[in-house]
Coordinates of C-alpha atoms in Angstrom, one line a residue:
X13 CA 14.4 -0.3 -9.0
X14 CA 17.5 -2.0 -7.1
X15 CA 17.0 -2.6 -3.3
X16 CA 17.7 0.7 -1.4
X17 CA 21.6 1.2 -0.1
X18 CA 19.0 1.9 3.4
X19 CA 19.0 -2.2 4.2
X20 CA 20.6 -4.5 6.1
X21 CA 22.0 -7.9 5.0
X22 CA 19.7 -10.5 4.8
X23 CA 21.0 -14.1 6.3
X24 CA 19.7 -17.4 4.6
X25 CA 17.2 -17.7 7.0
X26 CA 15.5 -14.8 6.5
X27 CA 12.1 -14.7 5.6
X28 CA 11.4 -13.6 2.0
X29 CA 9.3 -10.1 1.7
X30 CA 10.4 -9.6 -1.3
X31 CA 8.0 -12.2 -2.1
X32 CA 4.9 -11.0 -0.8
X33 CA 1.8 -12.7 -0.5
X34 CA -1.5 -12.2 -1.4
X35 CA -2.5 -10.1 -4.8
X36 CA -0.2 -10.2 -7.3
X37 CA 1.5 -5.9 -8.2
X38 CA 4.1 -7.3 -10.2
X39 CA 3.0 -4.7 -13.2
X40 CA 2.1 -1.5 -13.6
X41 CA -1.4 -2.1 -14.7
X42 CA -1.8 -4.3 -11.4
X43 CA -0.9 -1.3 -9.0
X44 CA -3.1 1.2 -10.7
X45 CA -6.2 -1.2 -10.1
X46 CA -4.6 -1.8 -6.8
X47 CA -4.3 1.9 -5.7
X48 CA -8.3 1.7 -7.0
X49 CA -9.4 -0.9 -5.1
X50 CA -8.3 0.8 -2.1
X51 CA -10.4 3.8 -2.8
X52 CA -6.8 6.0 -2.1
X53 CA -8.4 9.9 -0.8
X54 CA -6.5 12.5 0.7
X55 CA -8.7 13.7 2.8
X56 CA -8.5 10.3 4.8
X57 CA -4.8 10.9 4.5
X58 CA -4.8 14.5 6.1
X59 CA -7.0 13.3 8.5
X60 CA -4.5 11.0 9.9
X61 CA -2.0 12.6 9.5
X62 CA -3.8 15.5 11.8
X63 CA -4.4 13.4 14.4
X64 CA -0.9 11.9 14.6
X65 CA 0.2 16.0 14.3
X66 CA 2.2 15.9 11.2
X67 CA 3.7 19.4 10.3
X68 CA 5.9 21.2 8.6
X69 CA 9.5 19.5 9.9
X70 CA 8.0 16.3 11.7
X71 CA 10.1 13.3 10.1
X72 CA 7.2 10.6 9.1
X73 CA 8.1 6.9 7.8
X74 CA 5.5 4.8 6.1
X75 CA 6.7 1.4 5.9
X76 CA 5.2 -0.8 3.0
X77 CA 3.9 2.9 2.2
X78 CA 2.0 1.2 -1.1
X79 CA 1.5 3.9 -3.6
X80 CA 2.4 6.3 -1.7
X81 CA -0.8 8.8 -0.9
X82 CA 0.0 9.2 3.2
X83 CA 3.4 10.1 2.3
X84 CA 2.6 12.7 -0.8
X85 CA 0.4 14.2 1.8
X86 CA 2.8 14.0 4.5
X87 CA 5.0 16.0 2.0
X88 CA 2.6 18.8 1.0
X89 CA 2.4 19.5 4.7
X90 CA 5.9 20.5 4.8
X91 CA 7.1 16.8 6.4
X92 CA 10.2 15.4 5.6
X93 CA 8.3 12.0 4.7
X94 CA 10.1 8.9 4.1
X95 CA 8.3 5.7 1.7
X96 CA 9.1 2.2 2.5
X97 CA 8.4 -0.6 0.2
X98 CA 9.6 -3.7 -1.6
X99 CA 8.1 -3.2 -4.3
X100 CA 9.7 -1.5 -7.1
X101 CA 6.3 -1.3 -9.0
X102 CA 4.6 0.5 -6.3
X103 CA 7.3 2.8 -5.3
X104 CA 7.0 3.7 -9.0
X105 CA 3.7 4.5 -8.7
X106 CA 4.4 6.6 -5.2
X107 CA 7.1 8.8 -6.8
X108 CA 4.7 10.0 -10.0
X109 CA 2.2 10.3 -7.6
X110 CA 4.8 13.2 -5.8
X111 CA 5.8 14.6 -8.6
X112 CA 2.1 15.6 -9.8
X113 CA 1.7 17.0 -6.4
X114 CA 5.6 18.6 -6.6
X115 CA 5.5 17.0 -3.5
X116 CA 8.9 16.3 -2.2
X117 CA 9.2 12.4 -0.3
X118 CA 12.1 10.3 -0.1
X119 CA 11.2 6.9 -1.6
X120 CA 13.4 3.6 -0.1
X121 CA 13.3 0.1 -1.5
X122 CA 13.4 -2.1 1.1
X123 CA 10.6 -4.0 3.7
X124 CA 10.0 -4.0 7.3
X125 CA 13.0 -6.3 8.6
X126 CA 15.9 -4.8 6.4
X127 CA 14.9 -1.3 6.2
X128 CA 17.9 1.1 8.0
X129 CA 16.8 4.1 8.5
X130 CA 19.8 6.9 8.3
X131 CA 17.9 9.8 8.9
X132 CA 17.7 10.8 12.4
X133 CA 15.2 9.5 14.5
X134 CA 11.4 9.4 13.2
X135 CA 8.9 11.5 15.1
X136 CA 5.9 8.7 13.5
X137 CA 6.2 5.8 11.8
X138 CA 2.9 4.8 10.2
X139 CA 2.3 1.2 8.5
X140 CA -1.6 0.2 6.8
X141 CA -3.0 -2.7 5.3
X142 CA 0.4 -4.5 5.2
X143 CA 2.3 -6.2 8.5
X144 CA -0.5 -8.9 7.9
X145 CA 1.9 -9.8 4.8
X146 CA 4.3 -11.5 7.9
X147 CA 3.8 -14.3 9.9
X148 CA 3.6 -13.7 13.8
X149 CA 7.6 -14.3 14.7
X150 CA 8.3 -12.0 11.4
X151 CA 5.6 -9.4 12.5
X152 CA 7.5 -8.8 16.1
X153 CA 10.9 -8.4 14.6
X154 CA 9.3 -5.8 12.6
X155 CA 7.7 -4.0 15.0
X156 CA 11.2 -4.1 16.8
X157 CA 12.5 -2.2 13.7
X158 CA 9.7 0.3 13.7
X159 CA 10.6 0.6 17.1
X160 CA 13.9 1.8 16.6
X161 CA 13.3 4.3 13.8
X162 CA 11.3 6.5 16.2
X163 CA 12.5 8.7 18.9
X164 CA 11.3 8.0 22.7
X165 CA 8.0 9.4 23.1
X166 CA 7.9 9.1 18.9
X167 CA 4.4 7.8 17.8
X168 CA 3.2 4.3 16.3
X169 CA 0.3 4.4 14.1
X170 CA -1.0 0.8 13.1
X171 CA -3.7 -0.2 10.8
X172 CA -4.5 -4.1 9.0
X173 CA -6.7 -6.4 9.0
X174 CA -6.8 -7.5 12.5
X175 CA -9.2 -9.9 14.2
X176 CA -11.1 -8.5 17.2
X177 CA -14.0 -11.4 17.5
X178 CA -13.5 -14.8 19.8
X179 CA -11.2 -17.2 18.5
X180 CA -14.6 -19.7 18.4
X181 CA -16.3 -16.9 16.1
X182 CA -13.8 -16.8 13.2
X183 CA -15.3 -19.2 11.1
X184 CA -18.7 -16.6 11.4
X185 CA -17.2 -13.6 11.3
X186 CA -14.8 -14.6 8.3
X187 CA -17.3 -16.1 6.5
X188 CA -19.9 -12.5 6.7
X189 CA -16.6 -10.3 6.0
X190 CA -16.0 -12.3 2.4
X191 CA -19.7 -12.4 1.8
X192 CA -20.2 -8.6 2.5
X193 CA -17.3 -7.4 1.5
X194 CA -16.4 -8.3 -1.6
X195 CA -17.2 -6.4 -5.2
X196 CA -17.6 -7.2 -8.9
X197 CA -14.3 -7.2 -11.1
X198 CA -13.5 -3.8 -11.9
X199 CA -15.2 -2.6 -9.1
X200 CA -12.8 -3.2 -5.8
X201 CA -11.6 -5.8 -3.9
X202 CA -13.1 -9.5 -4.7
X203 CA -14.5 -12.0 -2.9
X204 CA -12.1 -14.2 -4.2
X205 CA -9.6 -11.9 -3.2
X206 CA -10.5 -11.4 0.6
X207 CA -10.5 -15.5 0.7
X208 CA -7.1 -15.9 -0.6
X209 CA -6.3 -13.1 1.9
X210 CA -8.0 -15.4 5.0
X211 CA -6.3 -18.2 3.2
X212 CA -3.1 -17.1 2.3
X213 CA -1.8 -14.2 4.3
X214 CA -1.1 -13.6 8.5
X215 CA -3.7 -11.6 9.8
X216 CA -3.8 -12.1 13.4
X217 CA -5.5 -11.3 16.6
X218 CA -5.7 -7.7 18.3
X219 CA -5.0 -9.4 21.9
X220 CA -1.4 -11.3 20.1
X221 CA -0.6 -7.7 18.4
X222 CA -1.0 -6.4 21.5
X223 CA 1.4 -8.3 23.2
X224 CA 3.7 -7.8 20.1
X225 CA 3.3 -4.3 20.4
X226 CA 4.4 -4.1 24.3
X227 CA 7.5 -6.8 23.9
X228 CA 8.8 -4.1 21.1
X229 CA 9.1 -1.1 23.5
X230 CA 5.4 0.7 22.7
X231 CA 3.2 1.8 25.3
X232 CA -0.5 1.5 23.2
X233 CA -2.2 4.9 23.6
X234 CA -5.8 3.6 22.1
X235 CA -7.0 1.0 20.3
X236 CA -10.3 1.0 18.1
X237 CA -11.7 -2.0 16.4
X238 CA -13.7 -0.3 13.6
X239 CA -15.3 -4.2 12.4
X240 CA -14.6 -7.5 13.8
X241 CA -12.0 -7.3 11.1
X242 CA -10.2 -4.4 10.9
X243 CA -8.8 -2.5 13.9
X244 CA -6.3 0.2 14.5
X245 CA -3.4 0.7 17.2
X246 CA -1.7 4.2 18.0
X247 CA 1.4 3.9 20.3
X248 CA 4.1 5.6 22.1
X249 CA 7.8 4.4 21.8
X250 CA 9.0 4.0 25.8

């Protein structure tokens, strides 16, 4: 699948998401175990989407939507759901998943820096498990983008592997998330996975997301940190 006509140039400078990090979804096969892994269920989905009020006619955008579940859902509800991702693989994956729901999403090619959104102004923009794919600087300009997708007062629902214990923890905490969270082959996510992740990838801080989030135009509404690693942030576009 070519890059969406929905992106922006891209300068020489610019970092490379088309390159992502981390696990490698370059084939079909690898998404499906991905999608898997992630134990995908729509009634998480709907949950969500319930408290961020998505119905019928609220314009949703998922950047780096994945395989696509929060958007099918968004979709059944009667949204007019758009998926962001820069992987053709996955969007792939996404669109079947629609179609066995006759579920009907718009499905973009492109990643959080160069995606141009030309519908009119988002009412949410939603992004899990994914900005931690961008290093700090990269991570502010796209929150900047997200920004400007929504509508004032629009809604900003973050989700990722973010780190909520003391910086003099981490080696603790890190260690005891790899130890307990990872699961046979075939069974979910590896423990050889979540230490490339720590090793490889930009998960960051709550406290320097925070700031992030308020330099980008987003008054934060709540914030929950559900483990020492994993936290959630729901915003208002000022």
């Amino acid at each position: 699948m070519p890059r969406s006509d929905t992106t922006h140039p891209r300068p020489a400078w610019f970092f490379r998401e088309y390159e992502p990090v981390g696990i490698d979804l370059g084939s079909a096969a690898a998404v499906a175990s991905y999608d898997s892994n992630q134990g995908t269920d729509p009634d998480v989905d709907d949950a969500l989407l319930d408290r961020l009020g998505v119905v019928a006619g609220t314009r949703l955008v998922d950047l780096a939507c994945g395989t696509g579940s929060l958007v099918v859902q968004a979709a059944r509800r009667g949204a007019e759901a758009h998926g962001v991702d820069v992987s053709a693989e996955m969007l792939a994956f996404a669109q079947a998943r629609a179609e066995r729901a006759d579920a009907g999403a718009h499905w973009h090619r492109a990643g959080f820096l160069d995606y141009a959104h030309q519908a009119g102004p988002a009412d949410v923009v939603t992004t899990k498990s994914a900005l931690h794919q961008l290093p700090d600087f990269w991570k502010q300009q796209a929150l900047l983008n997200a920004a400007g997708i929504l509508r004032p007062g629009g809604t900003f629902y973050l989700w990722d592997v973010i780190f909520s214990f003391p910086p003099d923890d981490a080696a603790e905490h890190l260690q005891r998330w790899i130890d307990t969270a990872g699961r046979p082959q075939g069974r979910g996510f590896t423990r050889t996975d979540f230490e490339a992740h720590v090793r490889e990838e930009f998960s960051t801080y709550a406290w320097i997301l925070e700031g992030m989030l308020e330099r980008a135009g987003f008054d934060i509404i709540s914030r929950a940190s559900r483990t020492p690693t994993h936290g959630e942030f729901l915003c208002r576009r000022r």
